[in-house]
Tab-separated table of N, CA and C in Angstrom:
chain	number	residue	atom	x	y	z
A	1144	MET	N	287.959	121.896	112.929
A	1144	MET	CA	289.350	121.698	112.695
A	1144	MET	C	289.577	120.403	111.827
A	1145	PRO	N	290.393	120.550	110.727
A	1145	PRO	CA	290.676	119.567	109.741
A	1145	PRO	C	291.321	118.371	110.577
A	1146	ALA	N	290.962	117.177	110.047
A	1146	ALA	CA	291.648	116.007	110.429
A	1146	ALA	C	293.123	116.056	110.284
A	1147	PRO	N	293.933	115.395	111.282
A	1147	PRO	CA	295.351	115.551	111.211
A	1147	PRO	C	295.890	114.652	110.100
A	1148	VAL	N	297.134	114.990	109.528
A	1148	VAL	CA	297.852	114.226	108.494
A	1148	VAL	C	298.573	113.050	109.231
A	1149	THR	N	298.441	111.833	108.878
A	1149	THR	CA	299.097	110.815	109.508
A	1149	THR	C	300.140	110.202	108.438
A	1150	LEU	N	301.357	109.945	108.747
A	1150	LEU	CA	302.318	109.489	107.899
A	1150	LEU	C	302.595	108.006	108.331
A	1151	ARG	N	302.868	106.985	107.489
A	1151	ARG	CA	303.121	105.685	107.771
A	1151	ARG	C	303.731	105.084	106.576
A	1152	PRO	N	304.684	103.986	106.817
A	1152	PRO	CA	305.270	103.364	105.745
A	1152	PRO	C	304.258	102.676	104.858
A	1153	GLY	N	304.556	102.620	103.493
A	1153	GLY	CA	303.607	102.007	102.572
A	1153	GLY	C	303.742	100.412	102.821
A	1154	ARG	N	302.532	99.708	102.614
A	1154	ARG	CA	302.491	98.235	102.675
A	1154	ARG	C	302.044	97.744	101.367
A	1155	ILE	N	302.322	96.365	101.238
A	1155	ILE	CA	301.975	95.812	99.942
A	1155	ILE	C	300.526	95.978	99.582
A	1156	GLU	N	299.587	96.020	100.691
A	1156	GLU	CA	298.257	96.191	100.217
A	1156	GLU	C	297.965	97.639	99.759
A	1157	ASP	N	298.910	98.491	99.761
A	1157	ASP	CA	298.821	99.964	99.240
A	1157	ASP	C	299.201	100.116	97.815
A	1158	VAL	N	299.642	98.865	97.195
A	1158	VAL	CA	300.211	99.009	95.888
A	1158	VAL	C	299.226	99.648	94.868
A	1159	GLU	N	297.962	99.256	94.897
A	1159	GLU	CA	297.049	99.768	93.898
A	1159	GLU	C	296.935	101.327	94.081
A	1160	ALA	N	296.876	101.723	95.292
A	1160	ALA	CA	296.818	103.186	95.536
A	1160	ALA	C	298.090	103.890	95.187
A	1161	ILE	N	299.290	103.335	95.461
A	1161	ILE	CA	300.525	103.888	94.977
A	1161	ILE	C	300.501	104.003	93.503
A	1162	HIS	N	300.185	102.913	92.791
A	1162	HIS	CA	300.236	102.973	91.296
A	1162	HIS	C	299.225	104.010	90.851
A	1163	ALA	N	298.039	104.019	91.318
A	1163	ALA	CA	297.035	105.036	90.859
A	1163	ALA	C	297.593	106.417	91.107
A	1164	ALA	N	298.295	106.685	92.272
A	1164	ALA	CA	298.878	108.060	92.477
A	1164	ALA	C	299.919	108.357	91.490
A	1165	LEU	N	300.800	107.345	91.166
A	1165	LEU	CA	301.758	107.648	90.066
A	1165	LEU	C	301.018	107.914	88.784
A	1166	LEU	N	300.102	107.227	88.420
A	1166	LEU	CA	299.260	107.587	87.164
A	1166	LEU	C	298.722	109.061	87.166
A	1167	ARG	N	298.220	109.409	88.330
A	1167	ARG	CA	297.703	110.723	88.396
A	1167	ARG	C	298.837	111.685	88.428
A	1168	LEU	N	300.032	111.472	88.940
A	1168	LEU	CA	301.134	112.357	88.954
A	1168	LEU	C	301.613	112.503	87.501
A	1169	SER	N	301.698	111.365	86.772
A	1169	SER	CA	302.114	111.494	85.384
A	1169	SER	C	301.250	112.277	84.576
A	1170	THR	N	299.865	112.172	84.821
A	1170	THR	CA	298.805	112.977	84.111
A	1170	THR	C	299.015	114.474	84.457
A	1171	HIS	N	299.233	114.655	85.847
A	1171	HIS	CA	299.439	116.125	86.251
A	1171	HIS	C	300.569	116.879	85.416
A	1172	ILE	N	301.703	116.063	85.139
A	1172	ILE	CA	302.818	116.748	84.454
A	1172	ILE	C	302.820	116.432	82.900
A	1173	GLY	N	301.685	115.888	82.595
A	1173	GLY	CA	301.475	115.607	81.086
A	1173	GLY	C	302.472	114.697	80.543
A	1174	ALA	N	302.626	113.567	81.383
A	1174	ALA	CA	303.583	112.530	80.837
A	1174	ALA	C	302.990	111.169	81.015
A	1175	GLN	N	301.592	111.020	81.030
A	1175	GLN	CA	300.958	109.847	81.184
A	1175	GLN	C	301.422	108.742	80.338
A	1176	GLU	N	301.763	108.996	79.036
A	1176	GLU	CA	302.175	108.007	78.078
A	1176	GLU	C	303.471	107.293	78.446
A	1177	GLU	N	304.227	107.933	79.406
A	1177	GLU	CA	305.607	107.455	79.847
A	1177	GLU	C	305.483	106.467	80.913
A	1178	ILE	N	304.343	106.275	81.564
A	1178	ILE	CA	304.220	105.386	82.683
A	1178	ILE	C	304.124	103.976	82.081
A	1179	GLN	N	305.155	103.084	82.422
A	1179	GLN	CA	305.101	101.677	81.972
A	1179	GLN	C	304.809	100.702	83.046
A	1180	SER	N	305.165	101.262	84.268
A	1180	SER	CA	305.126	100.271	85.521
A	1180	SER	C	303.602	99.836	85.671
A	1181	THR	N	303.471	98.800	86.451
A	1181	THR	CA	302.205	98.092	86.699
A	1181	THR	C	302.286	97.871	88.238
A	1182	PRO	N	300.968	97.637	88.839
A	1182	PRO	CA	301.074	97.344	90.170
A	1182	PRO	C	301.911	96.066	90.429
A	1183	ASP	N	301.927	95.202	89.605
A	1183	ASP	CA	302.760	93.939	89.853
A	1183	ASP	C	304.249	94.339	89.878
A	1184	ASP	N	304.756	95.411	89.033
A	1184	ASP	CA	306.094	95.773	89.232
A	1184	ASP	C	306.320	96.377	90.507
A	1185	LEU	N	305.322	97.091	91.067
A	1185	LEU	CA	305.660	97.765	92.344
A	1185	LEU	C	305.596	96.737	93.499
A	1186	ARG	N	304.761	95.779	93.408
A	1186	ARG	CA	304.917	94.561	94.355
A	1186	ARG	C	306.190	93.849	94.350
A	1187	ARG	N	306.583	93.552	93.130
A	1187	ARG	CA	307.858	92.697	92.956
A	1187	ARG	C	309.062	93.648	93.438
A	1188	TYR	N	309.164	94.831	93.007
A	1188	TYR	CA	310.418	95.620	93.389
A	1188	TYR	C	310.357	96.398	94.526
A	1189	GLY	N	309.137	96.543	95.065
A	1189	GLY	CA	309.087	97.461	96.299
A	1189	GLY	C	308.677	96.611	97.591
A	1190	PHE	N	308.253	95.465	97.340
A	1190	PHE	CA	307.735	94.744	98.559
A	1190	PHE	C	308.235	93.309	98.506
A	1191	GLY	N	309.136	92.982	97.690
A	1191	GLY	CA	309.661	91.570	97.621
A	1191	GLY	C	310.764	91.355	98.595
A	1192	GLU	N	311.575	90.350	98.318
A	1192	GLU	CA	312.716	89.924	99.255
A	1192	GLU	C	313.719	91.084	99.477
A	1193	LYS	N	314.042	91.734	98.369
A	1193	LYS	CA	315.097	92.848	98.254
A	1193	LYS	C	314.491	94.057	97.757
A	1194	PRO	N	313.720	94.901	98.565
A	1194	PRO	CA	313.060	95.960	98.111
A	1194	PRO	C	314.044	96.894	97.391
A	1195	ALA	N	313.584	97.421	96.230
A	1195	ALA	CA	314.378	98.518	95.488
A	1195	ALA	C	314.029	99.999	96.010
A	1196	PHE	N	312.919	100.019	96.683
A	1196	PHE	CA	312.374	101.367	97.111
A	1196	PHE	C	311.532	101.274	98.331
A	1197	SER	N	311.223	102.333	99.039
A	1197	SER	CA	310.272	102.349	100.104
A	1197	SER	C	309.277	103.435	99.775
A	1198	THR	N	308.216	103.462	100.414
A	1198	THR	CA	307.172	104.516	100.230
A	1198	THR	C	306.761	104.938	101.681
A	1199	LEU	N	306.400	106.184	101.731
A	1199	LEU	CA	305.870	106.757	102.850
A	1199	LEU	C	304.468	107.274	102.436
A	1200	ILE	N	303.430	106.874	103.096
A	1200	ILE	CA	302.060	107.219	102.733
A	1200	ILE	C	301.469	108.260	103.690
A	1201	ALA	N	300.817	109.327	103.194
A	1201	ALA	CA	300.124	110.227	104.040
A	1201	ALA	C	298.576	109.977	103.913
A	1202	GLU	N	297.954	109.995	104.996
A	1202	GLU	CA	296.517	109.920	105.173
A	1202	GLU	C	295.898	110.889	105.946
A	1203	ILE	N	294.704	111.265	105.556
A	1203	ILE	CA	293.900	112.188	106.350
A	1203	ILE	C	292.557	111.544	106.678
A	1204	GLY	N	292.298	111.207	107.790
A	1204	GLY	CA	290.943	110.693	108.088
A	1204	GLY	C	290.906	109.170	107.586
A	1205	GLY	N	291.986	108.461	107.477
A	1205	GLY	CA	291.986	107.179	106.827
A	1205	GLY	C	292.049	107.210	105.322
A	1206	GLU	N	292.010	108.297	104.754
A	1206	GLU	CA	292.075	108.340	103.315
A	1206	GLU	C	293.436	108.600	102.583
A	1207	PHE	N	293.708	108.115	101.619
A	1207	PHE	CA	294.988	108.267	100.911
A	1207	PHE	C	295.181	109.755	100.550
A	1208	ALA	N	296.217	110.347	101.027
A	1208	ALA	CA	296.344	111.799	100.748
A	1208	ALA	C	297.645	112.193	99.861
A	1209	GLY	N	298.660	111.160	99.898
A	1209	GLY	CA	299.809	111.536	99.259
A	1209	GLY	C	300.818	110.442	99.554
A	1210	LEU	N	301.985	110.553	98.733
A	1210	LEU	CA	302.928	109.601	98.968
A	1210	LEU	C	304.386	110.124	98.562
A	1211	CYS	N	305.402	109.511	99.110
A	1211	CYS	CA	306.764	109.750	98.839
A	1211	CYS	C	307.430	108.400	98.565
A	1212	LEU	N	307.915	108.178	97.347
A	1212	LEU	CA	308.585	106.957	96.992
A	1212	LEU	C	310.160	107.273	96.885
A	1213	HIS	N	310.973	106.563	97.653
A	1213	HIS	CA	312.351	106.862	97.800
A	1213	HIS	C	313.105	105.731	98.036
A	1214	PHE	N	314.479	105.872	97.816
A	1214	PHE	CA	315.433	104.824	97.919
A	1214	PHE	C	316.768	105.329	98.472
A	1215	PRO	N	317.599	104.541	99.054
A	1215	PRO	CA	318.896	104.954	99.498
A	1215	PRO	C	319.911	105.218	98.416
A	1216	ILE	N	320.731	106.188	98.518
A	1216	ILE	CA	321.897	106.485	97.632
A	1216	ILE	C	323.097	106.676	98.418
A	1217	PHE	N	324.224	106.785	97.832
A	1217	PHE	CA	325.491	107.092	98.448
A	1217	PHE	C	326.273	108.030	97.606
A	1218	SER	N	326.908	108.938	98.358
A	1218	SER	CA	327.776	109.842	97.687
A	1218	SER	C	329.271	109.504	98.110
A	1219	THR	N	330.062	109.108	96.988
A	1219	THR	CA	331.478	108.956	97.296
A	1219	THR	C	332.344	109.983	97.651
A	1220	TRP	N	331.773	111.180	97.139
A	1220	TRP	CA	332.538	112.469	97.496
A	1220	TRP	C	332.307	112.824	98.939
A	1221	MET	N	331.095	112.641	99.508
A	1221	MET	CA	330.918	112.961	100.819
A	1221	MET	C	331.167	111.834	101.846
A	1222	GLY	N	331.232	110.564	101.179
A	1222	GLY	CA	331.371	109.418	101.951
A	1222	GLY	C	330.251	109.172	102.892
A	1223	ARG	N	329.082	109.504	102.541
A	1223	ARG	CA	327.909	109.466	103.398
A	1223	ARG	C	326.678	108.923	102.601
A	1224	PRO	N	325.880	108.183	103.114
A	1224	PRO	CA	324.552	107.778	102.414
A	1224	PRO	C	323.585	108.991	102.376
A	1225	GLY	N	322.722	108.809	101.573
A	1225	GLY	CA	321.612	109.871	101.363
A	1225	GLY	C	320.338	109.104	100.898
A	1226	VAL	N	319.366	109.997	100.492
A	1226	VAL	CA	318.094	109.427	100.011
A	1226	VAL	C	317.685	110.091	98.691
A	1227	TYR	N	317.217	109.276	97.684
A	1227	TYR	CA	316.769	109.819	96.469
A	1227	TYR	C	315.198	109.762	96.541
A	1228	VAL	N	314.592	110.827	96.276
A	1228	VAL	CA	313.154	110.958	96.121
A	1228	VAL	C	312.757	110.833	94.805
A	1229	GLN	N	312.100	109.722	94.320
A	1229	GLN	CA	311.743	109.399	93.082
A	1229	GLN	C	310.416	110.151	92.590
A	1230	ASP	N	309.447	109.966	93.627
A	1230	ASP	CA	308.093	110.592	93.381
A	1230	ASP	C	307.564	111.152	94.538
A	1231	LEU	N	307.106	112.349	94.462
A	1231	LEU	CA	306.189	113.124	95.588
A	1231	LEU	C	304.971	113.382	94.886
A	1232	TYR	N	303.866	112.883	95.711
A	1232	TYR	CA	302.569	113.268	95.039
A	1232	TYR	C	301.603	113.534	96.222
A	1233	VAL	N	300.706	114.526	96.011
A	1233	VAL	CA	299.690	114.840	96.949
A	1233	VAL	C	298.453	115.001	96.171
A	1234	GLU	N	297.384	114.403	96.707
A	1234	GLU	CA	296.129	114.502	96.165
A	1234	GLU	C	295.580	115.925	96.012
A	1235	ASP	N	295.066	116.337	94.816
A	1235	ASP	CA	294.601	117.591	94.640
A	1235	ASP	C	293.749	118.135	95.793
A	1236	ARG	N	292.786	117.367	96.290
A	1236	ARG	CA	291.904	117.898	97.274
A	1236	ARG	C	292.503	118.081	98.657
A	1237	PHE	N	293.774	117.633	98.815
A	1237	PHE	CA	294.511	118.004	100.097
A	1237	PHE	C	295.675	118.804	99.871
A	1238	ARG	N	295.754	119.343	98.708
A	1238	ARG	CA	297.047	120.346	98.576
A	1238	ARG	C	296.837	121.596	99.450
A	1239	GLY	N	297.851	122.124	99.830
A	1239	GLY	CA	297.714	123.332	100.659
A	1239	GLY	C	297.816	123.036	102.201
A	1240	ARG	N	298.027	121.771	102.498
A	1240	ARG	CA	297.996	121.323	103.885
A	1240	ARG	C	299.495	120.883	104.258
A	1241	ARG	N	300.309	121.223	103.403
A	1241	ARG	CA	301.863	121.066	103.659
A	1241	ARG	C	302.069	119.449	103.743
A	1242	ILE	N	301.305	118.677	103.040
A	1242	ILE	CA	301.642	117.278	103.100
A	1242	ILE	C	302.877	116.964	102.390
A	1243	GLY	N	303.151	117.476	101.198
A	1243	GLY	CA	304.361	117.223	100.506
A	1243	GLY	C	305.632	117.467	101.445
A	1244	GLU	N	305.591	118.584	102.101
A	1244	GLU	CA	306.642	118.949	102.960
A	1244	GLU	C	306.766	118.081	104.069
A	1245	LYS	N	305.726	117.632	104.667
A	1245	LYS	CA	305.747	116.644	105.788
A	1245	LYS	C	306.302	115.321	105.288
A	1246	LEU	N	306.012	114.904	104.140
A	1246	LEU	CA	306.558	113.678	103.573
A	1246	LEU	C	308.113	113.802	103.424
A	1247	LEU	N	308.467	114.796	102.765
A	1247	LEU	CA	309.943	115.090	102.633
A	1247	LEU	C	310.717	115.183	103.855
A	1248	ARG	N	310.181	115.940	104.817
A	1248	ARG	CA	310.859	116.110	106.026
A	1248	ARG	C	311.098	114.689	106.872
A	1249	ARG	N	309.949	113.946	106.736
A	1249	ARG	CA	310.027	112.732	107.482
A	1249	ARG	C	311.073	111.750	106.696
A	1250	VAL	N	311.013	111.693	105.427
A	1250	VAL	CA	312.004	110.807	104.736
A	1250	VAL	C	313.414	111.378	105.000
A	1251	ALA	N	313.564	112.719	105.072
A	1251	ALA	CA	314.901	113.249	105.468
A	1251	ALA	C	315.394	112.833	106.900
A	1252	LYS	N	314.348	112.937	107.823
A	1252	LYS	CA	314.568	112.588	109.195
A	1252	LYS	C	315.070	111.168	109.318
A	1253	GLU	N	314.384	110.287	108.606
A	1253	GLU	CA	314.688	108.917	108.653
A	1253	GLU	C	316.080	108.557	108.092
A	1254	CYS	N	316.412	109.261	106.923
A	1254	CYS	CA	317.720	109.154	106.358
A	1254	CYS	C	318.751	109.612	107.344
A	1255	ARG	N	318.645	110.782	107.874
A	1255	ARG	CA	319.496	111.264	108.797
A	1255	ARG	C	319.796	110.243	110.027
A	1256	ALA	N	318.672	109.758	110.486
A	1256	ALA	CA	318.825	108.842	111.586
A	1256	ALA	C	319.692	107.585	111.282
A	1257	ALA	N	319.711	107.262	109.961
A	1257	ALA	CA	320.541	106.173	109.504
A	1257	ALA	C	321.910	106.524	108.984
A	1258	GLY	N	322.293	107.833	109.369
A	1258	GLY	CA	323.661	108.258	108.994
A	1258	GLY	C	323.673	109.035	107.749
A	1259	GLY	N	322.565	109.340	107.138
A	1259	GLY	CA	322.547	110.024	105.857
A	1259	GLY	C	322.799	111.505	105.992
A	1260	ALA	N	323.349	112.141	104.865
A	1260	ALA	CA	323.676	113.484	104.914
A	1260	ALA	C	323.087	114.358	103.856
A	1261	TYR	N	322.234	113.785	102.904
A	1261	TYR	CA	321.627	114.559	101.814
A	1261	TYR	C	320.504	113.965	101.301
A	1262	LEU	N	319.712	114.788	100.568
A	1262	LEU	CA	318.475	114.266	99.853
A	1262	LEU	C	318.574	114.742	98.420
A	1263	ARG	N	318.306	113.911	97.461
A	1263	ARG	CA	318.394	114.342	96.189
A	1263	ARG	C	316.993	114.003	95.343
A	1264	LEU	N	316.656	114.802	94.418
A	1264	LEU	CA	315.526	114.443	93.662
A	1264	LEU	C	315.632	115.169	92.219
A	1265	SER	N	314.787	114.825	91.371
A	1265	SER	CA	314.728	115.390	90.082
A	1265	SER	C	313.322	116.066	89.923
A	1266	VAL	N	313.236	116.957	89.142
A	1266	VAL	CA	312.023	117.642	89.031
A	1266	VAL	C	311.789	117.776	87.412
A	1267	ASP	N	310.549	117.516	86.833
A	1267	ASP	CA	310.261	117.708	85.542
A	1267	ASP	C	310.643	119.078	85.075
A	1268	THR	N	311.306	119.266	83.995
A	1268	THR	CA	311.848	120.582	83.587
A	1268	THR	C	310.823	121.585	83.431
A	1269	ASP	N	309.542	121.228	83.112
A	1269	ASP	CA	308.457	122.231	82.868
A	1269	ASP	C	307.619	122.473	84.159
A	1270	ASN	N	307.994	121.766	85.194
A	1270	ASN	CA	307.092	121.824	86.425
A	1270	ASN	C	307.536	122.968	87.240
A	1271	GLU	N	307.098	124.136	86.940
A	1271	GLU	CA	307.495	125.448	87.697
A	1271	GLU	C	307.059	125.440	89.138
A	1272	THR	N	305.846	124.793	89.277
A	1272	THR	CA	305.255	124.767	90.635
A	1272	THR	C	306.059	123.954	91.570
A	1273	ALA	N	306.466	122.711	91.066
A	1273	ALA	CA	307.255	121.901	91.924
A	1273	ALA	C	308.749	122.549	92.153
A	1274	LYS	N	309.203	123.218	91.153
A	1274	LYS	CA	310.518	123.786	91.367
A	1274	LYS	C	310.555	124.932	92.449
A	1275	ALA	N	309.415	125.679	92.459
A	1275	ALA	CA	309.184	126.794	93.478
A	1275	ALA	C	309.036	126.135	94.844
A	1276	PHE	N	308.222	125.024	94.815
A	1276	PHE	CA	308.008	124.405	96.138
A	1276	PHE	C	309.291	123.822	96.769
A	1277	TYR	N	310.123	123.088	95.927
A	1277	TYR	CA	311.375	122.680	96.424
A	1277	TYR	C	312.393	123.859	96.864
A	1278	GLU	N	312.369	124.865	96.118
A	1278	GLU	CA	313.219	125.949	96.543
A	1278	GLU	C	312.745	126.710	97.726
A	1279	ARG	N	311.404	126.748	97.953
A	1279	ARG	CA	310.880	127.306	99.185
A	1279	ARG	C	311.396	126.368	100.440
A	1280	LEU	N	311.559	125.073	100.208
A	1280	LEU	CA	311.939	124.139	101.282
A	1280	LEU	C	313.430	124.280	101.475
A	1281	GLY	N	314.217	124.946	100.531
A	1281	GLY	CA	315.637	124.915	100.620
A	1281	GLY	C	316.361	123.857	99.869
A	1282	ILE	N	315.527	123.157	99.081
A	1282	ILE	CA	316.134	122.066	98.216
A	1282	ILE	C	316.365	122.720	96.939
A	1283	GLY	N	317.654	123.087	96.673
A	1283	GLY	CA	318.116	123.952	95.628
A	1283	GLY	C	318.599	123.162	94.413
A	1284	TRP	N	318.796	123.755	93.286
A	1284	TRP	CA	319.274	123.187	92.134
A	1284	TRP	C	320.779	123.080	92.143
A	1285	SER	N	321.190	121.962	91.587
A	1285	SER	CA	322.603	121.778	91.410
A	1285	SER	C	323.176	122.385	90.225
A	1286	SER	N	324.105	123.292	90.356
A	1286	SER	CA	324.486	124.035	89.226
A	1286	SER	C	325.701	123.385	88.448
A	1287	TYR	N	326.132	122.169	89.140
A	1287	TYR	CA	327.399	121.563	88.530
A	1287	TYR	C	327.023	120.164	87.972
A	1288	GLU	N	325.773	119.761	87.929
A	1288	GLU	CA	325.533	118.436	87.432
A	1288	GLU	C	324.176	118.489	86.736
A	1289	GLN	N	323.955	117.440	85.836
A	1289	GLN	CA	322.749	117.211	85.318
A	1289	GLN	C	322.494	115.844	85.111
A	1290	VAL	N	321.301	115.258	85.084
A	1290	VAL	CA	320.892	113.870	84.905
A	1290	VAL	C	321.078	113.471	83.429
A	1291	GLN	N	321.813	112.369	83.341
A	1291	GLN	CA	321.856	111.767	82.083
A	1291	GLN	C	321.430	110.262	82.197
A	1292	LYS	N	320.763	109.644	81.151
A	1292	LYS	CA	320.343	108.400	81.400
A	1292	LYS	C	320.230	107.589	80.224
A	1293	ILE	N	320.201	106.297	80.310
A	1293	ILE	CA	320.048	105.345	79.144
A	1293	ILE	C	318.949	104.384	79.534
A	1294	VAL	N	317.995	104.168	78.758
A	1294	VAL	CA	316.784	103.339	79.116
A	1294	VAL	C	316.432	102.372	78.020
A	1295	GLY	N	315.583	101.418	78.350
A	1295	GLY	CA	315.065	100.388	77.417
A	1295	GLY	C	316.077	99.644	76.548
A	1296	ASP	N	315.740	99.611	75.292
A	1296	ASP	CA	316.600	98.793	74.323
A	1296	ASP	C	318.021	99.207	74.290
A	1297	ALA	N	318.244	100.657	74.489
A	1297	ALA	CA	319.606	101.116	74.449
A	1297	ALA	C	320.360	100.794	75.712
A	1298	PHE	N	319.667	100.650	76.859
A	1298	PHE	CA	320.182	100.285	78.124
A	1298	PHE	C	320.598	98.750	78.012
A	1299	PHE	N	319.645	97.927	77.506
A	1299	PHE	CA	319.891	96.383	77.344
A	1299	PHE	C	321.094	96.273	76.446
A	1300	ALA	N	321.220	96.974	75.244
A	1300	ALA	CA	322.280	96.834	74.375
A	1300	ALA	C	323.595	97.069	75.049
A	1301	PHE	N	323.615	98.340	75.895
A	1301	PHE	CA	324.791	98.613	76.605
A	1301	PHE	C	325.229	97.758	77.492
A	1302	ALA	N	324.387	97.213	78.350
A	1302	ALA	CA	324.530	96.211	79.439
A	1302	ALA	C	325.004	94.870	78.879
A	1303	ASP	N	324.471	94.512	77.728
A	1303	ASP	CA	324.763	93.251	77.152
A	1303	ASP	C	326.109	93.235	76.223
A	1304	THR	N	326.606	94.451	76.036
A	1304	THR	CA	327.854	94.500	75.204
A	1304	THR	C	329.020	93.710	75.941
A	1305	PRO	N	329.586	92.626	75.183
A	1305	PRO	CA	330.645	91.947	75.966
A	1305	PRO	C	331.816	92.882	76.426
A	1306	GLU	N	332.269	92.512	77.449
A	1306	GLU	CA	333.597	93.244	77.963
A	1306	GLU	C	334.781	92.864	77.146
A	1307	GLU	N	335.662	93.683	76.914
A	1307	GLU	CA	336.900	93.469	76.066
A	1307	GLU	C	337.903	92.908	77.020
């Protein structure tokens, strides 16, 4: 009988494992050159005085098996909080054990307990496996919205433009 999957909140001492998982995730989807974050960034923004995100870690037999990095969001249309899943990762050797599903269900359960009513995430447009996985869980595509973003120098210029 395989060892059970244990879920627990991420801790500051998990930062190196979390960052390594994010690097493997980026490699998995062919976007390793886009990762700019460092373990220090994760320490500062995830485990500092005002954490910008939370993590849920999956372990099997004490070994890192996966993670879900998420943060709270709010829908003005629903008038309810929700949760945004930024990253979901499962180690290759532990795939097929429903770890990703367990991570997402736990994050959703915690969100619901806090009054939340929805879960949102984005998927790389070429990641058909992930799309099928989320569809199987009932996490469907929004047909009425798309993600738009501004980053880096363009964001800084936008933010620094004086108000009229």
